[in-house]
Amino acid sequence: MLREYDCWLQNRKKNTFYDSLNPEFNAVYVIGMESSDLIFNQAVEELRTGLLRLFGFSPAIYPVKSGGNDKKAEEKKGIFLGTRENLKNLFNLPMEKMAPSSFMIKSIDKNLIITGEDAEGILYGVFRFLFLVVLKTENKSRDLSQGSSLEFDIREEPSSPIRMINHWDNINGTIERGYAGSSIFFKDDKIVYEKERVKDYARLLSSIGINALSFNNVNVRGAARMLITEEMLPDAAAIAAIFRPFGIKLFISVNFNSPIIIGKLPVSDPLDPGVIEWWKNQTDLVYSYIPDLGGFLIKADSEGQPGPFQYGRNHADGANTLARALKPHGGLIIWRCFVYNAAQDWRDRTQDRPKAAYDNFLPLDGSFDDNVILQPKYGTLDFQVGEPVAPMFGAFKKTRHIMELQITQEYTGHQIDLCFLPTLWEGIMDFNTDRGPNSRIRELVGNYREGSSFIEGFAAVVNIGLDNNWTGHTLAQANLYGYGRMIWDPSLKASDIAREWCLLSFGSGKTSEIISAILLKSYRTYEKYIAPFGVGFMVTPGSHYGPNIEGYEYSRWGTYHRADTKAIGVDRTSSGTGYTDQYSPSVAAMFANPSSCPDENLLFIHRLPYDFIMKNGESLLQNIYNTHFEGYDEVFALMGEWKKLKDSLEEEVYNSVLSRFERQLSNAREWRDQINTYFFRRSGIGDKKGRQIYG
Ligand code: GCU
């Protein structure tokens, strides 16, 4: 029985498998409990309720003083929970220091120890243990269902320190690019929330390793601009308090013009002494309410949001002023790099939007204070399918930075269409920037060191709202789960994640296998019926759902495909806009040659005639037709797979996903026919296979 609200933390106690498990699990010894650490205490609580959820019993909890001399504890049998430092003595284990937030789960005699380097590590260890119990695997290979006891020997550490969620929640309760109901944080220009719901959300996030969250939209408008004032800070502090025991730090998105808006100063020039003083005082005030605030997130000089450009200053000037206000409090300023001319003239071919982020930020490499974190999107246009990984990754050498992903399906089907995003993210992790040894994205994820190109983590625009199942489309829960898992361990494959999520959500068996297979096909299917081969924007302006092939063609947003009767695309090689020159020479050369450029990026990089012969020996035009016919057919087939599950799923889950597949099918049909007709009318060349194209 799937309780959609519980996502991947399903109640499994009815499963008889668990009855046969280790009886020692009914005693939990908490070493160092007197520490009154909120996160540690939460870990104990999660273990208690997790065992109840999975095994059907609530274990006895025995607090044990730290110090390691408690002989009585040594004689006991059960689960031991504590920091490495405390458990080391008790079990006389040769345990060397581990990285922050890392954990170890180990069976010793009849005991199980869950230990972390710190309280966060213990909490993550508890969640991992509970997952592994369900996944029935140990040491990644042994199937626990074969044995009568659970044996563990696991050690994990997060790939990077910043694992963040960005909410684009507006203070009126709507969500920019939200497809799962209203905001869980805001309503009617106020912070309005249901405490238990936010706590359940914190638990879900923490269970997948998330440790930072910004709760308001990066477009900071209206009353949201006052979130950093005395009027709203008490409520913001109450939200921070819900996330705190789960090891998640709250961030607030701020407006660059706050000194004018809140402080009533004449300017917000970051080099103006009055402005510097204002940010310092206001930040002190914020920290008096939320002493452990993670910091501020900012969208500056981007799509109409104010920034340092209005005073002829650059992004480093802007970021450093905020950074210095945050520094005494240990706070970070996360500065987005989604900066481009959003008022372009489509006639002007001298500009190329994908070049803008690199052009704006690379020259500033080394000019940012050490508590500034830059946040570029993974691609250079805007979360489009088929965008190459942005060239600044691997290129920054003296700038702390993270990568921004999008879990909410703005351009990937609005949580109506199924689109399993870990497939995309696996490709991103695999991208080789080729700027030296070990320079694939997954190899660059790690702690920052001066002179290195390490990516210190990830932020992603989340896909949840007040819908009972959180994500609108129940299967879109897999994208949130997958984000946490993949950024914790970038070597994971999309297929591992699909399998894990299905087992946790649906249990083992045929149902789970079918759903996993559906998920794994969904991204490539989606890619087939939308804008072809990475050409970018062909979506309906504003909403970004469904086709409108020339919808953005004459707009100000710089997102043009320039299709005419002979060719389509923008030449972004050195003979064109020069975008590919922003990459390392080998990557630039790989992109510049259409025969080595991946098909999924082909029209992002090249302008090609319709009769261009692609790698499979077919023309570009014929490939456009083929993929669009196939895309629709594949949605139909996926829906057929789903229908096989009618008797094995709860009616509500089955029907809500089915109705989404029906809507996806009509969307795919619209894309297929509009795209095929458009190119047929432009080129005058029909489909080789004679399938129906509406002329
Ligand atoms: C996209 C999106 C906007 C959002 C922007 C951003 O352009 O459509 O709604 O504000 O990205 O990332 O800031």
XYZ file of C-alpha atoms and ligand atoms in Angstrom:
708
model
C 0.000 0.000 0.000
C 1.597 3.259 -1.085
C 0.878 6.222 1.131
C 1.827 8.905 -1.363
C 2.387 11.476 1.344
C 5.157 9.374 2.917
C 7.139 9.224 -0.341
C 10.177 6.968 0.064
C 9.653 6.607 3.824
C 6.825 4.083 3.565
C 5.444 2.111 6.437
C 6.534 -1.509 5.979
C 5.783 -3.202 9.277
C 3.261 -5.580 7.756
C 5.965 -7.142 5.636
C 6.673 -10.537 7.179
C 10.271 -10.424 6.017
C 11.073 -8.010 8.790
C 9.685 -10.314 11.460
C 12.622 -12.620 11.065
C 15.181 -9.947 11.692
C 17.704 -9.439 14.375
C 15.986 -9.320 17.772
C 18.816 -7.163 19.135
C 17.387 -4.237 17.291
C 14.895 -3.700 20.055
C 17.459 -1.980 22.264
C 19.155 1.251 21.281
C 22.060 2.611 23.325
C 22.661 6.258 22.779
C 26.172 7.209 23.692
C 26.660 10.808 24.678
C 22.947 11.516 24.825
C 23.595 14.105 27.506
C 25.038 16.302 24.767
C 21.552 17.739 24.098
C 22.532 18.213 20.496
C 19.327 18.798 18.545
C 20.527 16.900 15.499
C 21.776 13.966 17.542
C 18.470 13.798 19.371
C 16.646 13.868 16.057
C 18.776 10.961 14.874
C 17.647 8.962 17.911
C 14.050 9.857 17.219
C 14.368 8.893 13.548
C 15.843 5.558 14.514
C 13.054 4.918 16.998
C 10.234 5.865 14.629
C 12.020 4.265 11.682
C 12.252 0.906 13.450
C 8.606 1.221 14.378
C 7.733 1.978 10.755
C 9.756 -0.922 9.381
C 9.603 -3.582 12.077
C 6.475 -2.697 13.973
C 8.090 -2.190 17.360
C 9.432 0.763 19.238
C 12.849 -0.070 20.670
C 13.850 0.752 24.219
C 16.233 3.707 24.256
C 19.022 3.705 26.861
C 21.040 6.861 27.248
C 24.674 6.152 28.098
C 27.129 8.793 29.249
C 30.006 9.440 26.945
C 33.521 8.736 28.129
C 33.754 5.125 27.178
C 33.983 3.616 30.656
C 30.483 2.330 30.933
C 31.112 -1.375 31.312
C 27.436 -2.028 31.590
C 26.902 -0.710 28.099
C 29.565 -2.993 26.749
C 27.734 -6.000 28.021
C 24.508 -5.027 26.326
C 23.415 -6.099 22.892
C 21.700 -3.772 20.511
C 22.186 -0.753 18.303
C 24.789 1.742 19.479
C 24.500 5.273 18.312
C 27.077 7.986 18.844
C 29.924 9.993 17.418
C 33.041 8.204 16.287
C 34.920 9.770 19.165
C 32.541 8.308 21.736
C 32.079 4.881 20.194
C 35.740 4.442 19.448
C 36.530 3.979 23.135
C 33.582 1.805 23.885
C 34.310 -0.689 21.165
C 38.028 -0.204 21.108
C 37.891 0.313 17.396
C 40.723 1.695 15.320
C 38.603 4.377 13.747
C 40.445 7.207 12.078
C 38.863 10.619 11.701
C 36.259 10.830 8.963
C 35.086 13.748 6.832
C 32.340 15.996 8.230
C 28.835 14.527 7.905
C 30.153 11.077 7.098
C 29.041 7.922 8.837
C 29.807 4.287 9.407
C 27.353 1.447 9.946
C 29.025 -1.669 11.249
C 28.005 -4.962 12.752
C 30.251 -6.060 15.599
C 29.386 -9.346 17.247
C 25.708 -9.076 17.935
C 25.783 -5.303 18.000
C 25.230 -2.750 15.341
C 26.958 0.567 15.550
C 25.843 3.656 13.696
C 28.429 6.314 14.114
C 29.155 9.654 12.552
C 31.989 12.091 12.672
C 29.418 14.589 13.926
C 25.702 14.686 14.706
C 24.842 15.183 11.028
C 26.782 12.046 10.212
C 24.834 10.073 12.822
C 21.542 11.338 11.398
C 22.543 10.409 7.829
C 23.770 7.062 9.117
C 20.396 6.350 10.694
C 18.534 7.195 7.500
C 20.933 5.135 5.414
C 20.543 2.199 7.781
C 16.749 2.405 7.504
C 16.982 2.577 3.706
C 19.357 -0.353 3.572
C 17.061 -2.434 5.696
C 14.397 -1.912 3.068
C 16.712 -2.320 0.145
C 17.808 -5.585 1.706
C 21.341 -5.105 0.650
C 24.474 -5.047 2.614
C 27.889 -4.115 1.309
C 25.997 -3.253 -1.870
C 25.812 -6.913 -2.841
C 24.449 -9.328 -0.297
C 20.763 -9.885 -0.279
C 19.688 -9.712 3.332
C 16.568 -11.678 2.688
C 18.864 -14.706 2.437
C 20.204 -14.371 5.948
C 18.521 -14.250 9.341
C 20.414 -11.230 10.631
C 21.419 -7.885 9.254
C 25.143 -7.536 8.809
C 26.589 -4.165 7.863
C 29.925 -2.737 6.999
C 29.268 0.550 5.322
C 31.099 3.806 5.329
C 29.955 6.838 3.394
C 30.770 10.476 3.086
C 28.959 13.140 1.097
C 30.637 14.148 -2.135
C 30.517 17.829 -1.244
C 29.544 20.173 1.574
C 26.674 22.153 -0.030
C 23.581 20.110 -0.881
C 20.876 22.660 -1.318
C 17.230 23.027 -2.274
C 15.952 26.313 -3.740
C 12.289 27.150 -3.408
C 10.825 29.553 -5.891
C 7.886 30.155 -3.546
C 6.270 33.564 -3.691
C 5.014 35.218 -0.554
C 1.448 35.259 -1.883
C 1.498 31.451 -1.823
C 1.988 30.811 -5.536
C 5.124 29.086 -6.760
C 7.082 30.273 -9.753
C 7.348 27.170 -11.953
C 5.484 25.114 -9.358
C 3.298 22.219 -10.493
C 2.221 20.591 -7.243
C -0.065 23.063 -5.536
C 0.615 26.139 -3.449
C 3.539 26.974 -1.234
C 4.115 25.080 2.004
C 5.630 28.258 3.495
C 3.649 31.296 2.379
C 0.152 32.597 1.861
C -1.384 36.048 1.439
C 1.882 37.939 1.833
C 2.772 36.173 5.077
C 4.689 33.189 6.322
C 1.905 30.650 6.807
C 2.655 26.984 7.274
C 1.575 23.781 8.885
C 4.286 22.813 11.312
C 3.925 19.049 10.950
C 3.977 19.285 7.171
C 7.177 21.327 7.134
C 8.693 18.883 9.613
C 7.746 15.938 7.410
C 9.353 17.744 4.503
C 12.516 18.367 6.512
C 12.644 14.649 7.312
C 12.293 13.705 3.642
C 15.081 16.086 2.660
C 17.391 15.072 5.444
C 16.891 11.402 4.626
C 18.521 12.054 1.250
C 21.308 14.224 2.624
C 20.065 17.761 1.914
C 21.611 20.294 4.299
C 20.554 23.734 3.008
C 17.315 25.292 1.813
C 16.293 28.711 0.572
C 12.583 29.141 1.165
C 11.566 32.095 -1.007
C 11.757 32.847 -4.712
C 14.927 34.341 -6.158
C 12.701 36.943 -7.785
C 12.188 38.831 -4.532
C 9.137 40.951 -5.096
C 6.442 42.696 -3.046
C 6.182 41.735 0.601
C 8.950 39.124 0.218
C 11.419 41.986 0.174
C 10.599 42.469 3.868
C 11.569 38.951 4.939
C 14.788 40.307 6.431
C 12.998 42.854 8.599
C 11.897 42.678 12.222
C 8.344 42.331 11.070
C 8.903 38.937 9.412
C 12.028 37.540 10.993
C 10.263 35.900 13.961
C 8.284 33.736 11.532
C 11.334 33.014 9.402
C 13.131 31.993 12.597
C 10.330 29.571 13.394
C 10.793 27.929 9.978
C 14.553 27.722 10.540
C 13.840 26.037 13.877
C 11.862 23.268 12.165
C 14.710 22.496 9.790
C 17.489 22.825 12.380
C 17.255 19.374 14.033
C 17.384 17.830 10.572
C 20.743 19.444 9.839
C 19.247 21.785 7.236
C 20.246 25.435 7.260
C 17.810 28.058 6.097
C 18.836 30.638 3.482
C 16.833 33.716 2.535
C 16.680 35.140 -0.988
C 17.228 38.885 -0.840
C 16.678 41.807 -3.170
C 19.795 43.735 -4.140
C 17.911 47.012 -3.675
C 17.046 46.252 -0.044
C 19.009 49.301 1.179
C 16.618 51.473 -0.850
C 13.465 49.453 -0.247
C 13.901 48.724 3.451
C 16.579 51.206 4.486
C 15.137 54.129 2.510
C 18.657 54.983 1.352
C 18.964 56.888 -1.946
C 21.111 54.156 -3.547
C 22.077 50.513 -3.204
C 25.546 51.025 -4.698
C 27.626 48.254 -3.120
C 30.629 50.538 -2.721
C 28.702 53.317 -0.990
C 29.718 53.471 2.707
C 26.114 54.007 3.802
C 25.033 50.927 1.859
C 27.868 48.837 3.289
C 26.893 49.932 6.786
C 23.232 49.208 6.105
C 23.895 45.624 4.951
C 26.056 45.066 7.993
C 23.400 46.274 10.446
C 20.551 44.524 8.692
C 22.487 41.277 8.553
C 23.299 41.585 12.273
C 19.585 41.957 12.875
C 18.787 38.885 10.785
C 21.333 36.832 12.713
C 19.937 38.017 16.024
C 16.807 36.094 15.049
C 18.429 33.171 13.215
C 21.965 32.720 14.578
C 22.709 29.757 12.318
C 21.199 31.120 9.110
C 23.084 29.673 6.138
C 23.199 33.066 4.486
C 21.581 34.883 1.579
C 20.826 33.785 -1.978
C 20.627 36.443 -4.662
C 19.566 36.882 -8.263
C 21.185 40.151 -9.259
C 21.226 41.916 -12.626
C 19.145 39.133 -14.042
C 15.791 39.286 -15.788
C 14.837 42.627 -14.280
C 16.157 41.990 -10.765
C 18.358 44.870 -9.582
C 22.102 44.428 -9.189
C 25.439 46.203 -9.112
C 25.341 47.078 -12.854
C 23.011 50.003 -12.158
C 25.978 51.745 -10.508
C 28.609 50.602 -12.990
C 29.864 48.010 -10.460
C 30.532 44.378 -11.180
C 29.278 41.191 -9.563
C 32.308 40.887 -7.296
C 31.665 44.391 -5.916
C 28.088 43.411 -5.209
C 28.785 39.979 -3.793
C 31.658 41.086 -1.575
C 29.644 43.794 0.143
C 27.044 41.242 1.177
C 29.748 38.715 1.982
C 31.424 41.090 4.424
C 28.138 41.670 6.218
C 27.641 37.906 6.527
C 31.206 36.968 7.366
C 31.174 37.677 11.141
C 28.216 35.311 11.418
C 29.758 32.524 9.374
C 27.163 33.122 6.644
C 27.495 32.596 2.903
C 26.316 34.713 0.017
C 25.200 32.496 -2.829
C 25.317 34.571 -5.991
C 23.548 33.239 -9.075
C 25.213 33.462 -12.479
C 22.031 33.443 -14.568
C 22.997 36.789 -16.026
C 22.358 37.792 -19.638
C 20.784 40.564 -21.633
C 17.064 39.900 -21.224
C 16.187 42.733 -23.548
C 17.824 41.534 -26.713
C 16.718 42.542 -30.206
C 16.168 39.407 -32.275
C 17.673 41.216 -35.262
C 20.950 41.615 -33.389
C 23.211 38.672 -34.159
C 26.231 39.973 -32.295
C 24.959 38.684 -28.981
C 24.633 35.070 -27.953
C 22.868 34.418 -24.662
C 24.661 31.139 -23.817
C 27.975 33.023 -23.768
C 26.818 35.557 -21.209
C 27.389 33.755 -17.893
C 30.997 32.882 -18.726
C 31.679 36.355 -20.134
C 30.307 37.989 -17.010
C 31.930 35.792 -14.390
C 35.167 34.218 -15.660
C 37.031 37.543 -15.790
C 36.187 37.924 -12.088
C 37.730 34.582 -11.117
C 39.722 35.299 -7.943
C 37.924 38.560 -7.091
C 35.323 37.120 -4.769
C 35.595 36.964 -0.980
C 35.957 33.537 0.550
C 32.349 33.327 1.714
C 30.921 34.012 -1.753
C 29.622 30.984 -3.612
C 28.721 31.426 -7.264
C 25.788 29.414 -8.550
C 25.721 28.912 -12.343
C 23.025 26.788 -13.949
C 24.306 23.500 -15.351
C 23.656 24.709 -18.875
C 24.036 28.106 -20.425
C 20.563 28.808 -21.782
C 17.942 27.853 -19.237
C 17.378 24.254 -18.178
C 16.719 23.205 -21.769
C 16.924 19.581 -22.766
C 20.063 19.142 -24.858
C 22.128 21.956 -23.385
C 25.804 21.140 -22.959
C 27.265 21.547 -19.477
C 28.293 25.188 -19.012
C 31.930 26.015 -19.808
C 32.723 27.712 -16.502
C 32.738 24.330 -14.770
C 36.333 23.261 -14.756
C 37.402 26.799 -15.701
C 36.977 28.623 -12.385
C 40.201 28.246 -10.453
C 39.886 30.735 -7.637
C 36.179 30.975 -7.055
C 33.984 28.879 -4.820
C 30.976 27.648 -6.755
C 28.144 25.150 -6.894
C 25.991 23.914 -9.780
C 22.289 24.714 -10.155
C 19.897 22.011 -11.359
C 16.137 22.108 -11.777
C 13.980 19.393 -10.225
C 10.747 21.215 -10.925
C 9.790 20.327 -14.483
C 9.596 23.790 -16.013
C 10.821 22.702 -19.434
C 10.482 18.997 -18.868
C 6.732 18.534 -18.764
C 5.299 20.330 -15.711
C 4.923 17.091 -13.736
C 2.210 16.171 -16.214
C 4.646 14.465 -18.554
C 6.864 11.853 -16.975
C 10.529 12.760 -17.174
C 12.986 10.998 -14.890
C 15.700 13.604 -14.450
C 18.504 11.470 -12.984
C 19.078 10.307 -16.572
C 19.948 13.897 -17.472
C 22.011 14.395 -14.305
C 24.002 11.234 -14.893
C 25.041 12.717 -18.245
C 26.021 15.977 -16.549
C 28.143 14.160 -13.962
C 29.804 12.278 -16.773
C 30.687 15.381 -18.804
C 34.408 15.721 -19.249
C 35.519 19.359 -19.052
C 38.950 18.089 -20.082
C 40.844 20.801 -18.273
C 43.412 18.482 -16.788
C 43.326 15.027 -15.243
C 40.153 13.913 -13.476
C 38.080 16.767 -14.785
C 34.758 15.094 -15.344
C 32.026 16.882 -13.411
C 31.660 13.983 -10.974
C 35.391 14.126 -10.334
C 35.279 17.867 -9.730
C 32.592 17.642 -7.063
C 34.287 18.148 -3.709
C 35.668 20.550 -1.163
C 37.091 23.794 -2.474
C 40.809 24.329 -2.436
C 42.495 27.464 -3.729
C 43.652 26.909 -7.270
C 41.297 23.998 -7.879
C 38.111 23.806 -9.916
C 36.168 21.879 -7.309
C 32.414 22.257 -7.408
C 31.360 22.543 -3.796
C 27.940 21.126 -4.241
C 24.586 21.648 -5.849
C 21.419 23.659 -5.554
C 18.203 22.710 -7.300
C 14.843 24.322 -7.795
C 12.492 21.965 -6.051
C 9.302 20.354 -7.369
C 7.110 20.231 -4.276
C 3.976 21.998 -3.112
C 0.935 21.472 -0.952
C -0.446 18.581 -3.020
C -0.975 15.514 -0.860
C 1.676 13.597 -2.772
C 4.000 16.672 -2.676
C 4.967 16.552 -6.362
C 1.707 16.469 -8.340
C 2.799 13.501 -10.423
C 3.479 10.714 -7.922
C 6.381 9.414 -9.984
C 7.990 12.876 -9.862
C 8.871 12.046 -6.240
C 11.633 10.000 -7.831
C 13.224 13.202 -9.142
C 13.471 14.741 -5.682
C 14.807 11.502 -4.233
C 17.182 11.143 -7.168
C 18.552 14.647 -6.737
C 19.542 14.011 -3.132
C 21.052 10.648 -3.900
C 22.985 11.724 -6.944
C 24.552 14.767 -5.364
C 25.478 12.731 -2.292
C 27.187 10.234 -4.544
C 27.713 11.469 -8.125
C 28.954 8.061 -9.189
C 25.449 6.634 -8.868
C 23.701 5.685 -12.072
C 20.168 6.702 -12.929
C 19.326 3.014 -12.985
C 20.559 2.542 -9.368
C 18.421 5.451 -8.286
C 15.307 4.271 -10.116
C 15.677 0.826 -8.582
C 16.220 2.201 -5.070
C 13.336 4.605 -5.274
C 10.959 1.970 -6.583
C 11.948 -0.527 -3.888
C 11.556 2.053 -1.142
C 8.246 3.303 -2.487
C 6.590 0.180 -3.858
C 8.546 -2.696 -2.325
C 10.115 -5.470 -4.331
C 8.417 -7.425 -7.100
C 7.053 -6.988 -10.577
C 5.304 -3.657 -9.888
C 8.515 -2.102 -8.807
C 10.388 -3.504 -11.787
C 7.827 -2.194 -14.261
C 7.826 1.276 -12.701
C 11.604 1.369 -12.683
C 11.700 0.469 -16.381
C 9.111 3.150 -17.154
C 11.147 5.766 -15.310
C 14.327 4.833 -17.084
C 12.785 5.204 -20.526
C 10.955 8.426 -19.789
C 13.706 11.024 -20.243
C 14.812 9.807 -23.686
C 11.172 9.602 -24.734
C 10.509 13.168 -23.635
C 13.627 14.339 -25.444
C 12.319 12.812 -28.668
C 9.049 14.684 -28.984
C 10.066 18.188 -27.924
C 12.393 20.706 -29.670
C 14.776 18.634 -31.813
C 18.426 17.894 -31.017
C 19.024 20.582 -28.405
C 17.860 23.530 -30.514
C 16.269 25.074 -27.425
C 13.176 27.174 -26.988
C 10.153 26.007 -28.952
C 7.805 26.094 -25.965
C 4.721 28.153 -25.328
C 5.906 31.557 -24.097
C 5.214 32.226 -20.440
C 3.944 28.819 -19.354
C 6.703 26.758 -21.005
C 4.423 23.750 -21.562
C 3.539 22.494 -25.025
C 4.851 23.584 -28.419
C 4.937 27.038 -29.909
C 7.707 26.774 -32.431
C 8.203 30.450 -33.123
C 6.834 31.604 -29.775
C 10.180 33.036 -28.686
C 11.588 33.712 -32.143
C 11.012 37.454 -32.207
C 11.033 38.080 -28.451
C 13.599 39.840 -26.266
C 14.910 36.771 -24.492
C 17.748 35.804 -26.836
C 16.475 32.264 -27.414
C 16.309 31.894 -31.187
C 16.498 28.871 -33.480
C 16.398 30.866 -36.737
C 14.856 28.115 -38.853
C 14.411 29.027 -42.529
C 13.651 26.984 -45.609
C 17.124 25.448 -45.776
C 18.607 25.209 -42.281
C 18.068 25.549 -38.564
C 20.153 26.497 -35.522
C 22.759 29.027 -34.471
C 26.391 28.382 -35.332
C 28.117 28.564 -31.958
C 31.523 27.357 -33.126
C 34.434 29.738 -33.693
C 33.151 30.455 -37.172
C 29.888 31.561 -35.586
C 29.300 33.152 -32.183
C 32.443 31.603 -30.689
C 30.585 29.987 -27.797
C 32.530 26.737 -28.117
C 35.781 28.669 -27.563
C 34.772 29.031 -23.922
C 35.521 25.318 -23.453
C 38.907 23.625 -23.230
C 40.458 23.207 -26.697
C 39.653 19.495 -26.892
C 36.032 19.980 -25.826
C 35.689 22.932 -28.225
C 37.006 20.718 -31.028
C 34.658 17.897 -30.063
C 31.637 20.225 -30.163
C 32.815 22.052 -33.287
C 32.725 18.960 -35.442
C 29.152 17.795 -36.062
C 30.353 14.243 -36.365
C 31.808 14.235 -32.843
C 29.250 16.591 -31.290
C 26.688 14.485 -29.384
C 23.373 14.318 -31.255
C 21.535 15.651 -28.225
C 23.546 18.914 -28.468
C 23.785 19.028 -32.256
C 21.479 21.961 -32.948
C 22.597 23.777 -29.817
C 26.043 24.133 -31.334
C 25.444 24.033 -35.072
C 23.386 25.596 -37.789
C 22.716 22.742 -40.180
C 20.854 22.254 -43.439
C 17.915 19.877 -43.360
C 19.747 17.469 -45.660
C 22.748 17.238 -43.297
C 23.535 13.558 -42.819
C 23.690 12.590 -39.143
C 25.671 9.787 -37.543
C 22.980 7.194 -38.245
C 23.140 7.920 -41.983
C 19.766 9.690 -42.110
C 19.244 13.361 -42.872
C 18.606 15.851 -40.094
C 15.064 16.354 -41.376
C 14.325 12.650 -41.492
C 15.714 12.329 -37.971
C 13.427 15.109 -36.799
C 10.460 13.248 -38.271
C 11.612 9.899 -36.895
C 12.191 11.074 -33.351
C 8.851 12.844 -33.230
C 6.893 9.843 -34.455
C 8.838 7.626 -32.071
C 8.399 9.984 -29.130
C 4.630 9.832 -29.397
C 4.637 6.060 -29.880
C 6.881 5.613 -26.862
C 4.547 7.629 -24.634
C 1.745 5.385 -25.831
C 3.842 2.324 -24.960
C 4.771 3.680 -21.519
C 1.103 4.258 -20.820
C 0.472 0.648 -21.848
C 3.075 -0.489 -19.330
C 1.419 1.577 -16.650
C -1.960 -0.010 -17.441
C -0.497 -3.392 -16.546
C -0.359 -2.165 -12.963
C -4.087 -1.589 -12.599
C -4.601 -4.387 -10.114
C -1.407 -3.987 -8.190
C -1.648 -0.338 -7.185
C -3.978 1.766 -5.089
C -6.744 3.110 -7.267
C -5.884 6.718 -6.489
C -2.231 6.334 -7.446
C -3.033 4.291 -10.523
C -5.667 6.715 -11.765
C -3.815 9.926 -11.087
C -0.733 8.709 -12.944
C -2.871 7.301 -15.745
C -4.643 10.614 -16.219
C -1.254 12.285 -16.460
C -0.149 9.797 -19.089
C -3.291 10.661 -21.056
C -2.393 14.347 -20.903
C 1.204 13.550 -21.803
C 0.044 11.607 -24.822
C -1.969 14.527 -26.117
C 0.987 16.837 -25.454
C 3.313 14.488 -27.348
C 0.807 14.367 -30.194
C 0.737 18.155 -30.364
C 4.531 18.352 -30.346
C 4.847 15.599 -32.942
C 2.399 17.131 -35.362
C 3.353 20.754 -34.932
C 7.071 20.043 -35.261
C 6.668 17.721 -38.235
C 4.286 20.068 -40.015
C 6.503 23.054 -39.367
C 9.562 21.430 -40.879
C 7.593 19.935 -43.734
C 6.193 23.359 -44.615
C 9.615 24.977 -44.303
C 11.542 22.384 -46.264
C 8.916 21.052 -48.646
C 10.379 17.571 -48.106
C 8.134 14.803 -46.820
C 8.694 11.807 -44.565
C 10.576 8.994 -46.282
C 8.389 6.483 -44.545
C 5.190 8.149 -45.695
C 3.712 8.641 -42.212
C 1.060 11.271 -41.824
C 2.286 14.834 -41.666
C -0.398 17.488 -41.741
C 0.634 19.831 -44.535
C 13.831 30.879 -15.901
C 12.423 30.827 -15.415
C 12.097 31.997 -14.552
C 13.131 32.103 -13.420
C 14.518 32.140 -14.020
C 15.626 32.081 -12.999
O 14.001 31.927 -16.798
O 11.543 30.783 -16.509
O 10.810 31.811 -14.038
O 12.901 33.227 -12.662
O 14.711 31.024 -14.846
O 16.330 31.080 -12.982
O 15.829 33.002 -12.239
